[in-house]
Short mmCIF file of C-alpha atoms in Angstrom, two decimals:
data_model
loop_
_atom_site.label_atom_id
_atom_site.label_comp_id
_atom_site.label_asym_id
_atom_site.label_seq_id
_atom_site.Cartn_x
_atom_site.Cartn_y
_atom_site.Cartn_z
CA UNK A 1 -230.84 165.21 151.28
CA UNK A 2 -228.36 164.87 153.96
CA UNK A 3 -230.14 167.49 156.15
CA UNK A 4 -232.96 164.87 156.65
CA UNK A 5 -230.46 162.68 158.41
CA UNK A 6 -229.48 164.80 161.31
CA UNK A 7 -232.62 163.77 163.27
CA UNK A 8 -231.55 160.15 163.66
CA UNK A 9 -231.79 159.15 167.13
CA UNK A 10 -231.47 155.40 167.16
CA UNK A 11 -229.76 152.70 164.80
CA UNK A 12 -231.69 149.61 164.55
CA UNK A 13 -230.40 146.43 162.95
CA UNK A 14 -231.18 143.29 161.36
CA UNK A 15 -229.59 140.12 162.91
CA UNK A 16 -228.82 137.40 159.95
CA UNK A 17 -226.21 138.31 157.72
CA UNK A 18 -225.93 141.70 159.49
CA UNK A 19 -224.39 141.38 163.00
CA UNK A 20 -223.28 137.75 162.94
CA UNK A 21 -221.03 135.93 160.47
CA UNK A 22 -223.34 133.34 159.05
CA UNK A 23 -220.91 132.06 156.69
CA UNK A 24 -218.27 131.09 159.47
CA UNK A 25 -221.33 129.62 161.08
CA UNK A 26 -222.20 127.60 158.34
CA UNK A 27 -218.48 126.18 158.28
CA UNK A 28 -219.16 124.75 161.73
CA UNK A 29 -222.62 123.34 160.65
CA UNK A 30 -221.09 121.35 157.80
CA UNK A 31 -219.63 118.69 160.01
CA UNK A 32 -223.24 118.44 161.68
CA UNK A 33 -224.49 117.31 158.21
CA UNK A 34 -222.32 114.34 158.18
CA UNK A 35 -223.63 113.07 161.54
CA UNK A 36 -227.23 113.61 160.56
CA UNK A 37 -227.27 112.71 156.65
CA UNK A 38 -225.53 110.55 154.09
CA UNK A 39 -222.93 112.63 152.13
CA UNK A 40 -221.24 111.28 149.26
CA UNK A 41 -217.68 110.37 150.12
CA UNK A 42 -216.06 112.46 147.45
CA UNK A 43 -217.69 115.45 148.92
CA UNK A 44 -214.98 117.44 151.38
CA UNK A 45 -216.21 119.70 154.03
CA UNK A 46 -214.62 122.52 152.24
CA UNK A 47 -216.37 121.76 149.09
CA UNK A 48 -219.70 121.50 150.87
CA UNK A 49 -219.11 124.72 152.82
CA UNK A 50 -218.06 126.43 149.49
CA UNK A 51 -221.39 125.32 147.90
CA UNK A 52 -223.82 126.20 150.73
CA UNK A 53 -222.24 129.55 151.17
CA UNK A 54 -222.51 130.24 147.24
CA UNK A 55 -226.03 129.09 147.36
CA UNK A 56 -226.83 131.36 150.38
CA UNK A 57 -225.25 134.37 148.79
CA UNK A 58 -227.18 133.95 145.71
CA UNK A 59 -230.53 132.54 146.80
CA UNK A 60 -231.00 133.34 150.54
CA UNK A 61 -233.43 136.49 149.42
CA UNK A 62 -235.65 134.10 147.51
CA UNK A 63 -235.96 131.34 149.88
CA UNK A 64 -234.15 128.25 151.08
CA UNK A 65 -235.73 125.78 148.64
CA UNK A 66 -233.23 127.22 145.96
CA UNK A 67 -230.25 126.68 148.44
CA UNK A 68 -231.35 122.97 149.10
CA UNK A 69 -231.89 122.31 145.21
CA UNK A 70 -228.22 123.61 144.45
CA UNK A 71 -226.93 121.21 147.03
CA UNK A 72 -228.90 118.51 145.51
CA UNK A 73 -227.63 119.36 141.99
CA UNK A 74 -223.97 119.39 143.27
CA UNK A 75 -224.70 115.64 144.54
CA UNK A 76 -223.58 116.61 147.82
CA UNK A 77 -226.03 113.93 149.39
CA UNK A 78 -225.66 110.25 149.01
CA UNK A 79 -229.31 110.02 150.11
CA UNK A 80 -231.32 113.33 149.36
CA UNK A 81 -233.16 114.01 152.62
CA UNK A 82 -236.76 115.40 152.59
CA UNK A 83 -236.71 119.18 151.96
CA UNK A 84 -238.46 119.86 155.32
CA UNK A 85 -236.08 117.31 157.21
CA UNK A 86 -233.32 119.71 155.83
CA UNK A 87 -234.89 122.96 156.99
CA UNK A 88 -235.61 121.64 160.53
CA UNK A 89 -232.03 120.32 160.81
CA UNK A 90 -230.49 123.70 159.79
CA UNK A 91 -232.60 125.53 161.92
CA UNK A 92 -231.58 123.31 164.87
CA UNK A 93 -227.82 123.95 164.17
CA UNK A 94 -228.52 127.53 164.37
CA UNK A 95 -229.54 127.13 167.83
CA UNK A 96 -226.24 125.40 168.70
CA UNK A 97 -223.51 127.49 166.96
CA UNK A 98 -223.10 131.34 166.08
CA UNK A 99 -219.91 133.10 164.96
CA UNK A 100 -219.99 136.68 165.68
CA UNK A 101 -218.34 139.39 163.52
CA UNK A 102 -215.12 140.47 165.55
CA UNK A 103 -216.16 144.15 165.04
CA UNK A 104 -220.03 143.86 165.81
CA UNK A 105 -219.74 144.64 169.55
CA UNK A 106 -217.06 147.53 169.42
CA UNK A 107 -219.28 149.01 166.75
CA UNK A 108 -222.12 148.73 169.03
CA UNK A 109 -220.27 150.35 171.99
CA UNK A 110 -219.17 153.01 169.84
CA UNK A 111 -222.65 154.22 168.44
CA UNK A 112 -223.94 153.78 172.15
CA UNK A 113 -221.30 155.91 173.42
CA UNK A 114 -222.26 158.68 170.93
CA UNK A 115 -225.89 158.64 172.67
CA UNK A 116 -227.71 156.65 169.92
CA UNK A 117 -230.42 154.18 171.11
CA UNK A 118 -230.08 150.79 169.57
CA UNK A 119 -232.37 148.00 168.69
CA UNK A 120 -232.76 144.71 166.50
CA UNK A 121 -235.81 143.76 164.57
CA UNK A 122 -235.55 140.01 163.09
CA UNK A 123 -237.67 137.68 161.50
CA UNK A 124 -238.23 134.11 162.70
CA UNK A 125 -239.16 132.36 165.88
CA UNK A 126 -238.25 133.82 169.43
CA UNK A 127 -236.85 130.40 170.26
CA UNK A 128 -234.23 130.45 167.36
CA UNK A 129 -233.54 134.10 167.46
CA UNK A 130 -233.02 134.50 171.28
CA UNK A 131 -230.61 131.63 171.19
CA UNK A 132 -228.37 133.08 168.59
CA UNK A 133 -228.45 136.55 170.44
CA UNK A 134 -227.43 134.72 173.70
CA UNK A 135 -224.62 132.84 171.97
CA UNK A 136 -223.46 136.00 170.09
CA UNK A 137 -223.68 138.05 173.69
CA UNK A 138 -225.33 140.86 171.92
CA UNK A 139 -228.26 141.39 174.45
CA UNK A 140 -226.66 143.95 176.59
CA UNK A 141 -226.07 146.34 173.76
CA UNK A 142 -229.45 146.93 172.55
CA UNK A 143 -232.29 149.06 174.24
CA UNK A 144 -235.11 147.06 172.49
CA UNK A 145 -235.12 143.57 170.75
CA UNK A 146 -238.21 142.50 168.36
CA UNK A 147 -238.40 139.00 167.17
CA UNK A 148 -241.40 138.71 164.54
CA UNK A 149 -242.62 135.36 165.78
CA UNK A 150 -243.36 137.17 169.14
CA UNK A 151 -245.41 140.03 167.33
CA UNK A 152 -248.43 139.89 165.05
CA UNK A 153 -245.97 141.76 162.32
CA UNK A 154 -242.91 140.68 160.37
CA UNK A 155 -240.63 142.57 158.21
CA UNK A 156 -241.24 144.20 155.48
CA UNK A 157 -244.50 145.38 157.22
CA UNK A 158 -244.48 148.97 158.33
CA UNK A 159 -246.03 148.20 161.64
CA UNK A 160 -243.07 146.22 162.88
CA UNK A 161 -240.63 149.31 162.30
CA UNK A 162 -243.62 151.38 163.83
CA UNK A 163 -243.47 149.14 167.00
CA UNK A 164 -239.80 149.54 167.63
CA UNK A 165 -240.21 153.20 167.28
CA UNK A 166 -242.81 153.38 169.91
CA UNK A 167 -240.60 151.10 172.20
CA UNK A 168 -237.77 153.44 171.66
CA UNK A 169 -239.98 156.56 172.00
CA UNK A 170 -238.96 158.18 168.90
CA UNK A 171 -240.60 158.74 165.46
CA UNK A 172 -239.89 156.42 162.60
CA UNK A 173 -238.04 159.15 160.69
CA UNK A 174 -235.73 159.49 163.50
CA UNK A 175 -234.49 155.82 163.12
CA UNK A 176 -231.84 154.46 160.79
CA UNK A 177 -232.44 150.78 160.04
CA UNK A 178 -229.39 148.39 158.83
CA UNK A 179 -229.91 145.16 157.31
CA UNK A 180 -228.98 143.10 154.10
CA UNK A 181 -232.27 142.13 152.68
CA UNK A 182 -233.44 144.54 149.91
CA UNK A 183 -237.05 143.90 150.49
CA UNK A 184 -237.49 143.07 154.10
CA UNK A 185 -234.82 145.46 155.49
CA UNK A 186 -234.46 148.25 152.93
CA UNK A 187 -237.81 148.51 151.38
CA UNK A 188 -239.52 147.78 154.50
CA UNK A 189 -237.69 150.13 156.59
CA UNK A 190 -238.01 153.03 153.97
CA UNK A 191 -241.57 152.55 153.62
CA UNK A 192 -242.08 152.85 157.46
CA UNK A 193 -240.04 156.24 157.07
CA UNK A 194 -237.02 155.09 158.48
CA UNK A 195 -233.43 155.89 157.07
CA UNK A 196 -232.41 152.54 155.26
CA UNK A 197 -228.73 151.37 155.24
CA UNK A 198 -227.86 148.42 152.85
CA UNK A 199 -225.48 145.91 154.27
CA UNK A 200 -223.94 144.05 151.24
CA UNK A 201 -223.18 140.95 152.97
CA UNK A 202 -224.44 138.71 150.24
CA UNK A 203 -223.66 141.24 147.22
CA UNK A 204 -226.62 140.31 145.57
CA UNK A 205 -229.63 142.69 144.84
CA UNK A 206 -232.25 140.72 142.90
CA UNK A 207 -235.16 143.13 143.17
CA UNK A 208 -234.73 145.57 140.26
CA UNK A 209 -238.25 147.20 141.19
CA UNK A 210 -236.84 148.35 144.64
CA UNK A 211 -234.51 151.47 144.63
CA UNK A 212 -230.99 150.78 146.23
CA UNK A 213 -230.68 153.18 149.07
CA UNK A 214 -228.14 156.09 149.27
CA UNK A 215 -226.27 154.50 152.13
CA UNK A 216 -224.53 151.49 151.59
CA UNK A 217 -221.81 149.42 153.68
CA UNK A 218 -219.84 146.35 153.27
CA UNK A 219 -220.19 145.47 156.91
CA UNK A 220 -221.87 147.24 160.19
CA UNK A 221 -218.19 148.09 160.94
CA UNK A 222 -218.72 150.99 158.72
CA UNK A 223 -221.81 152.36 160.49
CA UNK A 224 -219.72 154.93 162.86
CA UNK A 225 -218.27 156.34 159.53
CA UNK A 226 -221.83 156.74 158.07
CA UNK A 227 -222.82 158.63 161.42
CA UNK A 228 -219.81 160.89 160.72
CA UNK A 229 -221.10 161.63 157.25
CA UNK A 230 -224.59 162.77 158.58
#
């Protein structure tokens, strides 16, 4: 099977939970909640952060509704906000703060030094994701960046992976795709013909119908080691 991997010419990444530290970003977001919503006085910032991170790890792949429900169940809010108000607020925070993993840029420098093309495919709106990429100072390390909101496609549709291959002037089977979401990243890229790598940031795999990929890493810091194995 390893013989199939020698053709890799490009390594393409997901953004959220892959190239930046969402949990440390959420630590900075917690005080912003106090400015916007009425939080129970007995709830410390540390407790709030631990609960939102726990919920994110366990429920982010099934939607934000369950994360919000968990915070409500933990009686974080003195006055429970409307769900859409909560979502709009969190999204607005992600345009203000983003904490990069210390190893993301060194890893990208290393794989580009080895001659690989690089890209990002991320779901969401250009307004939000472009701001994150700007705050994280990631743009100079990529040949192409595709944000689903600027295209007719989104992950896990194979077309968005095919679009990236076209932009990089390669075939999809020459592309490694690295991401945390079992359905959007792993299954989507595999169906497009790419070599998927699962980043186990959340540590949860809640899709028993989807086969786990052979290549798995704890963080993207390990990607050069994966390349060495090919």
